[in-house]
Short mmCIF file of C-alpha atoms in Angstrom, two decimals:
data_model
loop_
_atom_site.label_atom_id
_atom_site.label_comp_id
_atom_site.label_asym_id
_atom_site.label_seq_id
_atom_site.Cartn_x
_atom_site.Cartn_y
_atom_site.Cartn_z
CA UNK A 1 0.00 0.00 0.00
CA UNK A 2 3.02 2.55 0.80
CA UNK A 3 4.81 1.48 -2.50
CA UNK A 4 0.85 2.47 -4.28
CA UNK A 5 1.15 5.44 -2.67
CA UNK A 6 4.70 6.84 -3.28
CA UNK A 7 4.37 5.78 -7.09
CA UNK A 8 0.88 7.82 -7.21
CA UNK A 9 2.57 11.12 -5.37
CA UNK A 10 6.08 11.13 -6.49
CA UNK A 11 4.68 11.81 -10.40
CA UNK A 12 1.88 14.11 -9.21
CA UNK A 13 4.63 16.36 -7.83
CA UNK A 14 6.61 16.59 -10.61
CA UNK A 15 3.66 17.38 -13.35
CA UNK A 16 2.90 19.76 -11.07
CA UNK A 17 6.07 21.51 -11.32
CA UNK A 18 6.10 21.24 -15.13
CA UNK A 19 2.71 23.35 -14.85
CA UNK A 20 2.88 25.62 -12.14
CA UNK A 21 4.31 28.73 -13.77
CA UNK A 22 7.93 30.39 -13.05
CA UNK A 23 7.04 33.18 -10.10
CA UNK A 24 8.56 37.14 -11.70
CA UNK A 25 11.01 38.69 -9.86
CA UNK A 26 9.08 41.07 -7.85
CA UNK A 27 6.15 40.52 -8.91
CA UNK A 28 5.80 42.53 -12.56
CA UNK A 29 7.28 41.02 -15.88
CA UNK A 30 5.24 43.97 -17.78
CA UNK A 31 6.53 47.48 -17.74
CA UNK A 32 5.33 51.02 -19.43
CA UNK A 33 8.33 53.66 -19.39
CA UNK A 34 6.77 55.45 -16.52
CA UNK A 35 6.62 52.00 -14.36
CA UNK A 36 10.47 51.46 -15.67
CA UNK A 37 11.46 54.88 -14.73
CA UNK A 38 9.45 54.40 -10.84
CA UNK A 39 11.05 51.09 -11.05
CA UNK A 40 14.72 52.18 -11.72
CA UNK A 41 14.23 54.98 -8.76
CA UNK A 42 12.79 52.92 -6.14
CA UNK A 43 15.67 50.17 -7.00
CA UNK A 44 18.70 51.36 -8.07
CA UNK A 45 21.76 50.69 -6.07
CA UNK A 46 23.39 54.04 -7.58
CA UNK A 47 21.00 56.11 -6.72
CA UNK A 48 20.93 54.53 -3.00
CA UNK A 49 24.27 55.02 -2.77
CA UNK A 50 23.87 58.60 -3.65
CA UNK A 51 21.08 58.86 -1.16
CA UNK A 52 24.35 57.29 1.65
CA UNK A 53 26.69 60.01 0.37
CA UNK A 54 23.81 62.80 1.42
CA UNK A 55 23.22 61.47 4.93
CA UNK A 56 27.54 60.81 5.08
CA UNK A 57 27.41 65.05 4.36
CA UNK A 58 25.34 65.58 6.84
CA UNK A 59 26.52 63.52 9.81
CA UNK A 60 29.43 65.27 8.76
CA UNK A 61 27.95 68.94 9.23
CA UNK A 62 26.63 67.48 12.57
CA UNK A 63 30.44 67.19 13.68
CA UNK A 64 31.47 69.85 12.26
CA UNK A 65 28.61 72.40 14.16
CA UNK A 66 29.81 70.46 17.37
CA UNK A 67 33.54 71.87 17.30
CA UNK A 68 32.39 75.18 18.46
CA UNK A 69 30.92 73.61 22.10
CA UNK A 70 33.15 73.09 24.67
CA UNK A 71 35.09 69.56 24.80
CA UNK A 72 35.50 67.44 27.82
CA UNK A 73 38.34 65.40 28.67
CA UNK A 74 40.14 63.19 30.96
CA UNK A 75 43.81 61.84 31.30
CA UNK A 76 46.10 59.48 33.43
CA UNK A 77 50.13 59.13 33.97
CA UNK A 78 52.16 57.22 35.46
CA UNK A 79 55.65 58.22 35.92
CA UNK A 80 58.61 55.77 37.22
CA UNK A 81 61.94 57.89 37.84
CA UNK A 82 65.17 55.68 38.50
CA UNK A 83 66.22 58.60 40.82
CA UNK A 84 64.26 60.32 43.70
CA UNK A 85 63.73 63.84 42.89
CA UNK A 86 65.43 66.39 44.90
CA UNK A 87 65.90 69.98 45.18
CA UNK A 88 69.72 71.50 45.62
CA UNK A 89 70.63 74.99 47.13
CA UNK A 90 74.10 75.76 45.87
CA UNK A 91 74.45 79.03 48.00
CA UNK A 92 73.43 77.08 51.31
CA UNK A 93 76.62 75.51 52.21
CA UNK A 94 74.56 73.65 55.34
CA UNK A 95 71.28 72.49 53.23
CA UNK A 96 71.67 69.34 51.94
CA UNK A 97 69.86 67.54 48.85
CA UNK A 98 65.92 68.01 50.00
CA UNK A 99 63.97 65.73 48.75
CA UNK A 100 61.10 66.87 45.71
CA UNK A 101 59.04 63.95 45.35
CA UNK A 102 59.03 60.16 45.08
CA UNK A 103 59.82 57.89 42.77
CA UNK A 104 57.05 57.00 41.62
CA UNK A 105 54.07 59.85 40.69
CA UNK A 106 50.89 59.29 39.51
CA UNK A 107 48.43 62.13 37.94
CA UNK A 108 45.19 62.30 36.37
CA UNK A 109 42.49 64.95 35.45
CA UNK A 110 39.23 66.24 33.97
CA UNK A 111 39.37 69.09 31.53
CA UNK A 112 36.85 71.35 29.88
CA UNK A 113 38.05 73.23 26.89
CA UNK A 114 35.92 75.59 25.22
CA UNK A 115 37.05 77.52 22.11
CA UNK A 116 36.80 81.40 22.81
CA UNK A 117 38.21 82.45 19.48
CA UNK A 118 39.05 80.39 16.13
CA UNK A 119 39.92 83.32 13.32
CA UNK A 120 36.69 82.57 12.01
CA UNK A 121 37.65 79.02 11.23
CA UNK A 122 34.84 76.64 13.01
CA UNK A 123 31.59 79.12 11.28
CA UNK A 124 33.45 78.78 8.16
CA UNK A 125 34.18 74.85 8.40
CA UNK A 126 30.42 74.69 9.46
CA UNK A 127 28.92 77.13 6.61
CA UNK A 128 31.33 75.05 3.95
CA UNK A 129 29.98 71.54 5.36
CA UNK A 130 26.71 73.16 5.36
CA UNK A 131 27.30 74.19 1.06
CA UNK A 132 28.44 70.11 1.05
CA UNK A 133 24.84 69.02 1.88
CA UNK A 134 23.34 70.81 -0.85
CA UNK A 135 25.80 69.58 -3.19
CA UNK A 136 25.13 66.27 -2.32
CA UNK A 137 21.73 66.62 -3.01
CA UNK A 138 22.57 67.85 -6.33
CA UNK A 139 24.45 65.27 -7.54
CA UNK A 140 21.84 62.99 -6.37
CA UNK A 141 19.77 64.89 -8.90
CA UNK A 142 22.24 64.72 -11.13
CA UNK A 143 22.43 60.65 -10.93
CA UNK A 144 18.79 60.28 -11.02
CA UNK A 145 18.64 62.87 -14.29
CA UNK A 146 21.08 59.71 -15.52
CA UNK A 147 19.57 57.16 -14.72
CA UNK A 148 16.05 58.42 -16.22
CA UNK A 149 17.84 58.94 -19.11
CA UNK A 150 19.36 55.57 -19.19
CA UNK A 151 16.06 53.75 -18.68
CA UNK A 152 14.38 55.59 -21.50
CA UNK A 153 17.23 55.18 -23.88
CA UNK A 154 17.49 51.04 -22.47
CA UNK A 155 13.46 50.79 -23.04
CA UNK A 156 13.26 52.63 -26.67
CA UNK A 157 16.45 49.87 -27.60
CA UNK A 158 14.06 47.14 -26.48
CA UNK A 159 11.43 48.73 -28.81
CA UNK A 160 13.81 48.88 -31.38
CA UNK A 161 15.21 45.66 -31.69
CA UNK A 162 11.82 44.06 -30.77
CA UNK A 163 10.74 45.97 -34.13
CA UNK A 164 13.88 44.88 -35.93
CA UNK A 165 13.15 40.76 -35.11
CA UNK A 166 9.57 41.24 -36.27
CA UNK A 167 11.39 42.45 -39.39
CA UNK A 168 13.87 39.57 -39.22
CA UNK A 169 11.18 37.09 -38.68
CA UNK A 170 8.77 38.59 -41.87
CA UNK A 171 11.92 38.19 -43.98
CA UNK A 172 12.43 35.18 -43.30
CA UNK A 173 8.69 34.15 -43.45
CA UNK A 174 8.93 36.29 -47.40
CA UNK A 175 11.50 33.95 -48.34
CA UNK A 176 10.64 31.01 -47.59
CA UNK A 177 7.65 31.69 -49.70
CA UNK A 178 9.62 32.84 -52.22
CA UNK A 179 11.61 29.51 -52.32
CA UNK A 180 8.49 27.51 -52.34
CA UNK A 181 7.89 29.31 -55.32
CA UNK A 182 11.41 29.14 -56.97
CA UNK A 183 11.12 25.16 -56.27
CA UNK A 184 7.63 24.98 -57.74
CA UNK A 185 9.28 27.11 -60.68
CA UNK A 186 12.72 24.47 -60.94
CA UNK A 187 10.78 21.51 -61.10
CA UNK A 188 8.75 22.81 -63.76
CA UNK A 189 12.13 23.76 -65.50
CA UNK A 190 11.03 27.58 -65.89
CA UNK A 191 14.01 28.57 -64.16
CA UNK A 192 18.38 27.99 -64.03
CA UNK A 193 19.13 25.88 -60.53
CA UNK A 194 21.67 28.93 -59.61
CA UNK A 195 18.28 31.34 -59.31
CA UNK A 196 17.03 28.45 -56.85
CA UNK A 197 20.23 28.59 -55.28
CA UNK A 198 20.21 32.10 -54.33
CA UNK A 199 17.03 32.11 -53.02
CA UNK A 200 18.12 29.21 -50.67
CA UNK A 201 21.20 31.19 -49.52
CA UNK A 202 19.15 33.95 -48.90
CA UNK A 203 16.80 32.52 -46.50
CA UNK A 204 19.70 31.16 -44.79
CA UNK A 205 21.08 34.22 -44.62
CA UNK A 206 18.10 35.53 -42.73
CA UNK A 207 17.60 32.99 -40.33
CA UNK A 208 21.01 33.90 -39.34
CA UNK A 209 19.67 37.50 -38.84
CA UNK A 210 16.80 36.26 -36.73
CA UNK A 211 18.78 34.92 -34.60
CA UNK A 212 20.98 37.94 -34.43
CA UNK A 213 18.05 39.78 -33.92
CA UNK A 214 16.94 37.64 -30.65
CA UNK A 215 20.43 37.77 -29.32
CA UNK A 216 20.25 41.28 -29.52
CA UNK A 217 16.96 41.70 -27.80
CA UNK A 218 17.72 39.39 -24.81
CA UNK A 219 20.75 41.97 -24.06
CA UNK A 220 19.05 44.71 -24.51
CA UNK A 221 16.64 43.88 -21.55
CA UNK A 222 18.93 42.02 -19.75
CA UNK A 223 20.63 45.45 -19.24
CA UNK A 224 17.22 47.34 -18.46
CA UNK A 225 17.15 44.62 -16.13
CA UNK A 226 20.33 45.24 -14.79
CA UNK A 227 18.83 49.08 -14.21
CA UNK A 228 15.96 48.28 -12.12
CA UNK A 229 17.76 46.37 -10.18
CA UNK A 230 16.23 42.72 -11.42
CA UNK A 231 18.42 40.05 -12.06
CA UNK A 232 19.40 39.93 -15.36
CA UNK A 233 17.41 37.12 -16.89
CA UNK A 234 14.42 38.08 -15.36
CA UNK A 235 11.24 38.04 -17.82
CA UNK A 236 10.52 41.36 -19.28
CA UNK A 237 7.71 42.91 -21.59
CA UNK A 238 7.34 46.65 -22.46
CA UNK A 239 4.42 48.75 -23.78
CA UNK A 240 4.79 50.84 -26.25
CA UNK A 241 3.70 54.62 -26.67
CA UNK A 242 2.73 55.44 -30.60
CA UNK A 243 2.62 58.91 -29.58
CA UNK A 244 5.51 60.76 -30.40
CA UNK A 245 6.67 64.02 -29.04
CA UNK A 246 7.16 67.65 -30.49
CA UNK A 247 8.92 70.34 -29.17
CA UNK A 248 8.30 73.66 -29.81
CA UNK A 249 10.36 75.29 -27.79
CA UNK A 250 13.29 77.95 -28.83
CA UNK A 251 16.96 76.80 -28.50
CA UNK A 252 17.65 80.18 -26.47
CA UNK A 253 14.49 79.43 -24.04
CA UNK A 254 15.74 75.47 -23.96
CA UNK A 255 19.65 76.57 -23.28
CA UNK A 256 18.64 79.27 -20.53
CA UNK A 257 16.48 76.94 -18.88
CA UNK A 258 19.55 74.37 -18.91
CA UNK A 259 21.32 76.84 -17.48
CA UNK A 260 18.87 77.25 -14.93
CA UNK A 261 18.34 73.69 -14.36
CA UNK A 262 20.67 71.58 -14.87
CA UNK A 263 22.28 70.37 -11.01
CA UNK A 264 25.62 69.85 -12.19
CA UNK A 265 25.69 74.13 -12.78
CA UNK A 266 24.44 74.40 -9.28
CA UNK A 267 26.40 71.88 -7.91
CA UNK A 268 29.82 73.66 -9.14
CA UNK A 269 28.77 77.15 -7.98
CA UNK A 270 28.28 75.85 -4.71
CA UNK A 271 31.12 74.82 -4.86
CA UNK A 272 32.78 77.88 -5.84
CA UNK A 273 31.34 79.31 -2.65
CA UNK A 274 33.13 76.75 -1.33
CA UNK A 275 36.39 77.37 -2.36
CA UNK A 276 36.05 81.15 -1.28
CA UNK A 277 34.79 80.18 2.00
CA UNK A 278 38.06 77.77 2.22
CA UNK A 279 40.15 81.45 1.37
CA UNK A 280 38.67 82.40 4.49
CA UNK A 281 39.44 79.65 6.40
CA UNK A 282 43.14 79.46 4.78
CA UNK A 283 42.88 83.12 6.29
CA UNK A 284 41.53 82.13 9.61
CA UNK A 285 45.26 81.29 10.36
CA UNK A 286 46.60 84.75 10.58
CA UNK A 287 44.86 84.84 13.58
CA UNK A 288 45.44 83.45 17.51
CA UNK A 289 43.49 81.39 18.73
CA UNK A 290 41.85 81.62 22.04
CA UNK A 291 41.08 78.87 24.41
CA UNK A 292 39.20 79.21 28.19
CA UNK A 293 40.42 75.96 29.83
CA UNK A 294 38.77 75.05 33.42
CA UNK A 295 40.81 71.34 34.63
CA UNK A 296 40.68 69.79 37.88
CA UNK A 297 43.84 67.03 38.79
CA UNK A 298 44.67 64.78 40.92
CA UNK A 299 48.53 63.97 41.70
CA UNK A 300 50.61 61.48 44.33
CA UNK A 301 52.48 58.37 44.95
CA UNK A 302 49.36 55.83 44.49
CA UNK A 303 47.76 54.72 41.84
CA UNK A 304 44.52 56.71 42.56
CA UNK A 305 46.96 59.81 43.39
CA UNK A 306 45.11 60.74 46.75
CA UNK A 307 48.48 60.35 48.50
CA UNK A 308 51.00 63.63 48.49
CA UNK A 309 53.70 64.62 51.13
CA UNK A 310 55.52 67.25 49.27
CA UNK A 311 52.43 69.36 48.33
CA UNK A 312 48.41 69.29 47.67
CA UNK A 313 47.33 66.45 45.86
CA UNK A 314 44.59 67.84 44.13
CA UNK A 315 43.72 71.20 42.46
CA UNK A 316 41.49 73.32 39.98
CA UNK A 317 42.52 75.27 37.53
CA UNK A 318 41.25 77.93 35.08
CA UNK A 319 43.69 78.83 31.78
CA UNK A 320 43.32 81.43 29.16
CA UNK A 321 45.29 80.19 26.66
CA UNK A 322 46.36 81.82 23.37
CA UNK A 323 48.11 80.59 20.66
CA UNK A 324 49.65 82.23 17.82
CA UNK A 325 51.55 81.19 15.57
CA UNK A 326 53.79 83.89 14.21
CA UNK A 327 56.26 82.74 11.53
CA UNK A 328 56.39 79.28 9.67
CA UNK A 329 58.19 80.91 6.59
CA UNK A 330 55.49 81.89 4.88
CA UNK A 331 53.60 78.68 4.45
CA UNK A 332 50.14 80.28 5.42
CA UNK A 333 50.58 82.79 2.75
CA UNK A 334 51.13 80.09 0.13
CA UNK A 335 48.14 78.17 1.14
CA UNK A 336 46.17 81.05 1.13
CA UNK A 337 47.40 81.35 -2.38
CA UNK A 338 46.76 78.14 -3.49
CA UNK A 339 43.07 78.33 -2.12
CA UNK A 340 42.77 81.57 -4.10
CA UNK A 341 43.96 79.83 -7.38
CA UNK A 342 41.23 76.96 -6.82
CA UNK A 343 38.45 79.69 -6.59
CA UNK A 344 39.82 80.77 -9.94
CA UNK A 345 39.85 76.96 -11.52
CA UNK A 346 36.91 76.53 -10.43
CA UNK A 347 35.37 80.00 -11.87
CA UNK A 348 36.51 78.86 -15.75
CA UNK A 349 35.28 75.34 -15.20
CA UNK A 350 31.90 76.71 -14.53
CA UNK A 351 32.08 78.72 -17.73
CA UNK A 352 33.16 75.59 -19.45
CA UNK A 353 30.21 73.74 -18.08
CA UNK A 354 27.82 76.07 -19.19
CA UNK A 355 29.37 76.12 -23.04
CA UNK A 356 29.34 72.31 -22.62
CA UNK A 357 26.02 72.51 -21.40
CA UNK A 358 25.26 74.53 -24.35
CA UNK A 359 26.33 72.45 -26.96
CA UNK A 360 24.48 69.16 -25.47
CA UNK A 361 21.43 71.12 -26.09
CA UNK A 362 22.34 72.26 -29.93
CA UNK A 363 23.13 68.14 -30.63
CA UNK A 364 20.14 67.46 -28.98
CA UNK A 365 17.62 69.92 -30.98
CA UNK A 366 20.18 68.91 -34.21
CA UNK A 367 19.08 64.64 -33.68
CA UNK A 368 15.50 65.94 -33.41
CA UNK A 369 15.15 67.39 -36.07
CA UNK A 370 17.04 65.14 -38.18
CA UNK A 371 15.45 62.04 -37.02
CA UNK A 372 11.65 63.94 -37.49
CA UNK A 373 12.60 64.43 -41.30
CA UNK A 374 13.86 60.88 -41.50
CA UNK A 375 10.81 59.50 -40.27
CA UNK A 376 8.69 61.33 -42.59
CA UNK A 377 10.96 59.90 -45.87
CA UNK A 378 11.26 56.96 -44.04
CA UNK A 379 7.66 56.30 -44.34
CA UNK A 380 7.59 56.89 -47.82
CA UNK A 381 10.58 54.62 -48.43
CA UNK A 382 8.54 51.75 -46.48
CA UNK A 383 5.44 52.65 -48.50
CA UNK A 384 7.25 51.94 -51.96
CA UNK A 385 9.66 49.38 -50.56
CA UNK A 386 6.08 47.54 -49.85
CA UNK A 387 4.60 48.09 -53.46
CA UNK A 388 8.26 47.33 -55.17
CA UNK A 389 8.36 43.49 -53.30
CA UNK A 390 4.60 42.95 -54.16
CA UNK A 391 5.10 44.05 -58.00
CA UNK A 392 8.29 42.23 -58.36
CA UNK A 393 6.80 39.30 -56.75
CA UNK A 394 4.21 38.61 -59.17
CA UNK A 395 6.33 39.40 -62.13
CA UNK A 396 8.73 36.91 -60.39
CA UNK A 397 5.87 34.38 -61.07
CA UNK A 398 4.68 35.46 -64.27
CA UNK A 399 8.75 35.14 -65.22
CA UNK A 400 9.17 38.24 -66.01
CA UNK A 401 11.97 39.28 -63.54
CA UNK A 402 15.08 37.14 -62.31
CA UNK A 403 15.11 35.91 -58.49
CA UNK A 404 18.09 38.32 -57.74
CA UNK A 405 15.35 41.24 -58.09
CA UNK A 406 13.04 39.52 -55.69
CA UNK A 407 15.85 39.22 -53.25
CA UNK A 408 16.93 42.39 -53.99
CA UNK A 409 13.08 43.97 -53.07
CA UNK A 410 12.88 41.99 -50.38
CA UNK A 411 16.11 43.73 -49.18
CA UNK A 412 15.37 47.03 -49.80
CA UNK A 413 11.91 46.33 -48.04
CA UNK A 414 14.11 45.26 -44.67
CA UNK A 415 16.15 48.34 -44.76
CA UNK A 416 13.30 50.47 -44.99
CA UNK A 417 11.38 48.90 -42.46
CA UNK A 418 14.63 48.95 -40.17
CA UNK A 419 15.44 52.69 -41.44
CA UNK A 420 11.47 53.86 -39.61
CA UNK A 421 12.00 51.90 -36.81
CA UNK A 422 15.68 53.96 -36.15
CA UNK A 423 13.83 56.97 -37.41
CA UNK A 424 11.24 56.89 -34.84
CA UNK A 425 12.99 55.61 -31.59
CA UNK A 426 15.53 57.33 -32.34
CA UNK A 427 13.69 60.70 -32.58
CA UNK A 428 12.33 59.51 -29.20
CA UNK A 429 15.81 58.90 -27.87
CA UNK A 430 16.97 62.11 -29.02
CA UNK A 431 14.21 63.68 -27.05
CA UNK A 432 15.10 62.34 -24.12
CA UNK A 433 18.43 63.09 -24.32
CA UNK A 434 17.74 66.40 -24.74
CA UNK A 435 15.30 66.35 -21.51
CA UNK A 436 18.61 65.18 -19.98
CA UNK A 437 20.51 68.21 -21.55
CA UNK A 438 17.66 70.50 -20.19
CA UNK A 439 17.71 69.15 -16.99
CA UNK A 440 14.27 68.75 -16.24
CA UNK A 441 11.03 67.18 -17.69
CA UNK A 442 9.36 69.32 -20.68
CA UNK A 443 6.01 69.99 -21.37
CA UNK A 444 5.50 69.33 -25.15
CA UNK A 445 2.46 67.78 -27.42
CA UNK A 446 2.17 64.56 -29.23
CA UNK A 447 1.87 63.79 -32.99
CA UNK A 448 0.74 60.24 -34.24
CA UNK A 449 3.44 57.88 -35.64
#
């Protein structure tokens, strides 16, 4: 009865593995752009890490706002002499060696320390760690303007090549027709075996670009995969918009609001008030610095130092102590120098930036508009391609034309077709790249495709 049993379950299990179907990674095999891009923000370790490198800033304007509060310390010593200590009076003949202390002295204390005056330097350290924060924060914006940009460019690939294996897979689905045809035609002795040849390497041919074409299309989401943060051979299907974009915005308006925008400007003139700030605190060493120091110690023979017999064995104290530091060859002038310099550096890269800037908008608004006529002759291309293959086709059959022109339409039908599909995703592309130029999302209205 067991052995009935375990031969009835043991198969049950496995069909039911067969049919139970594979469970997605997180749930969602199916994306839109704006699910991607949500995706990709929620997910991706970059962007967390950026998110680390904000909260490292801040802990570290925490510290740096703390230096100005007073400071409390503690210390112990030990001291071992080989010697006793002694005090000698060289101008009293009669006063022998006196004993100073013992041999073995112990000391310890609690100190408060509280900075008085700093030459400016902890409010500037604090104000510059402050800047840091915000900079931060930009280039968090700045990684996330990537990574948007990434997606979109990842997802409209997938669209692409997804358009280019239907067009692998129709050419392949032409030719075999065709060959049908040409064998039909051979056997009938209406045509030379080299025309039945061709058409035979020519659907081999294709095949082989069908299964370039699927290659291509698993690596293309494997690496959209890879940016939402799903492991890489995770199922994956995309919608697809028909809409398509149009700007009709200025290039001055579009490069003056990237100049507004864009986080990397704000990130460098922040800091640039950095670096002037750092001039200050360079400066900040031209000055003393004042300390009010309150200690209380402890000192003696045992190791808790409550025993003394040359004097008291515990005191307070309170110090006013200033420190300047007068002459060191000139070193503080040089690194005041060298601060001034970076303020300076950093002053032309900024104006660099903003050319660069400038010029990432110009290609963008140049691949837009290139890739909006394209599509247009594109279309008509694809229109004619269409009505060339069907024409040749039946002249094929009413031997009239050779295969080499069939192949040949059937060609120029694939590069068309591949030609609109470029045209259109990448006038798509281009647009986002240029939202990535911008710096910011624009507001424009659709066209059909």
């Amino acid at each position: 009865m067991k052995n009935l049993v375990f031969k009835t379950i043991i198969p049950c299990f496995f069909i039911s593995l067969i049919l139970t179907p594979p469970i997605a990674y997180g749930g969602q095999t199916s994306f839109t752009l704006e699910s991607a891009l949500a995706t990709a923000i929620k997910n991706n370790p970059s962007l967390k890490a950026l998110q680390q490198r904000i909260n490292a800033q801040i802990q570290r304007k925490q510290a740096a706002s703390l230096d100005k509060w007073a400071k409390l310390s503690t210390g112990y010593r030990y001291t071992w002499y080989k010697d006793e200590p002694f005090l000698r009076f060289k101008d009293f003949p009669g006063v022998s060696n006196i004993p100073f202390g013992k041999k073995r002295e112990i000391l310890w204390y609690f100190q408060v320390s509280q900075p008085i005056f700093t030459g400016f330097a902890l409010s500037t350290r604090e104000s510059m760690e402050a800047l840091g924060i915000d900079v931060k924060r930009l280039e968090y914006e700045t990684g996330l303007l990537s990574l948007e940009f990434e997606v979109k460019k990842a997802y409209f690939e997938i669209l692409v090549s997804q358009g280019r294996l239907r067009v692998a897979q129709e050419e392949v689905d032409t030719l075999k027709a065709h060959l049908e045809d040409a064998k039909a035609m051979f056997h009938e002795g209406l045509i030379a075996r080299n025309d039945l040849l061709r058409s035979e390497v020519a659907l081999k041919s294709a095949m082989q670009r069908l299964e370039h074409a699927r290659s291509e299309l698993e690596t293309k989401k494997a690496y959209l995969n890879i940016l939402l943060n799903r492991p890489v051979d995770s199922s994956l299907e995309i919608e697809d918009n028909q809409n398509l974009p149009e700007i009709s915005l200025s290039i001055d308006t579009l490069i003056e609001s990237a100049i507004e925008h864009r986080p990397e400007i704000k990130a460098l003139s922040l800091s640039l008030k950095q670096a002037r700030l750092n001039v200050k605190l360079q400066k900040s060493r031209y000055y003393p610095k004042i300390n009010l120091i309150g200690r209380y110690e402890q000192s003696g023979d045992d190791l808790l130092a409550t025993r003394n017999d040359f004097r008291n064995s515990h005191n307070t104290l309170l110090l006013l102590e200033a420190n300047w530091s007068l002459f060191e060859w000139g070193k503080t002038g040089h690194e005041v120098g060298e601060a001034k310099h970076k303020v300076l550096e950093l002053e032309e890269r900024l104006n660099q930036l903003k050319n660069q800037v400038s010029l990432e908008v110009k290609e963008a608004i140049e691949e837009i508009e290139v890739f909006k006529k394209n599509i247009s002759t594109a279309k008509k291309a694809l229109q004619l391609a269409k009505e060339d293959l069907r024409l040749t086709v039946l002249q094929y059959r009413e031997q009239l034309v050779s295969s080499s022109e069939v192949l040949d339409a059937r060609s120029f039908l694939t590069e068309a077709e591949q030609n609109l599909l470029s045209a259109i995703y990448g006038y798509r592309i281009a647009i986002s790249k240029l939202e990535r130029a911008v710096g910011t999302r624009l507001y424009y209205k659709s066209q059909g495709s």
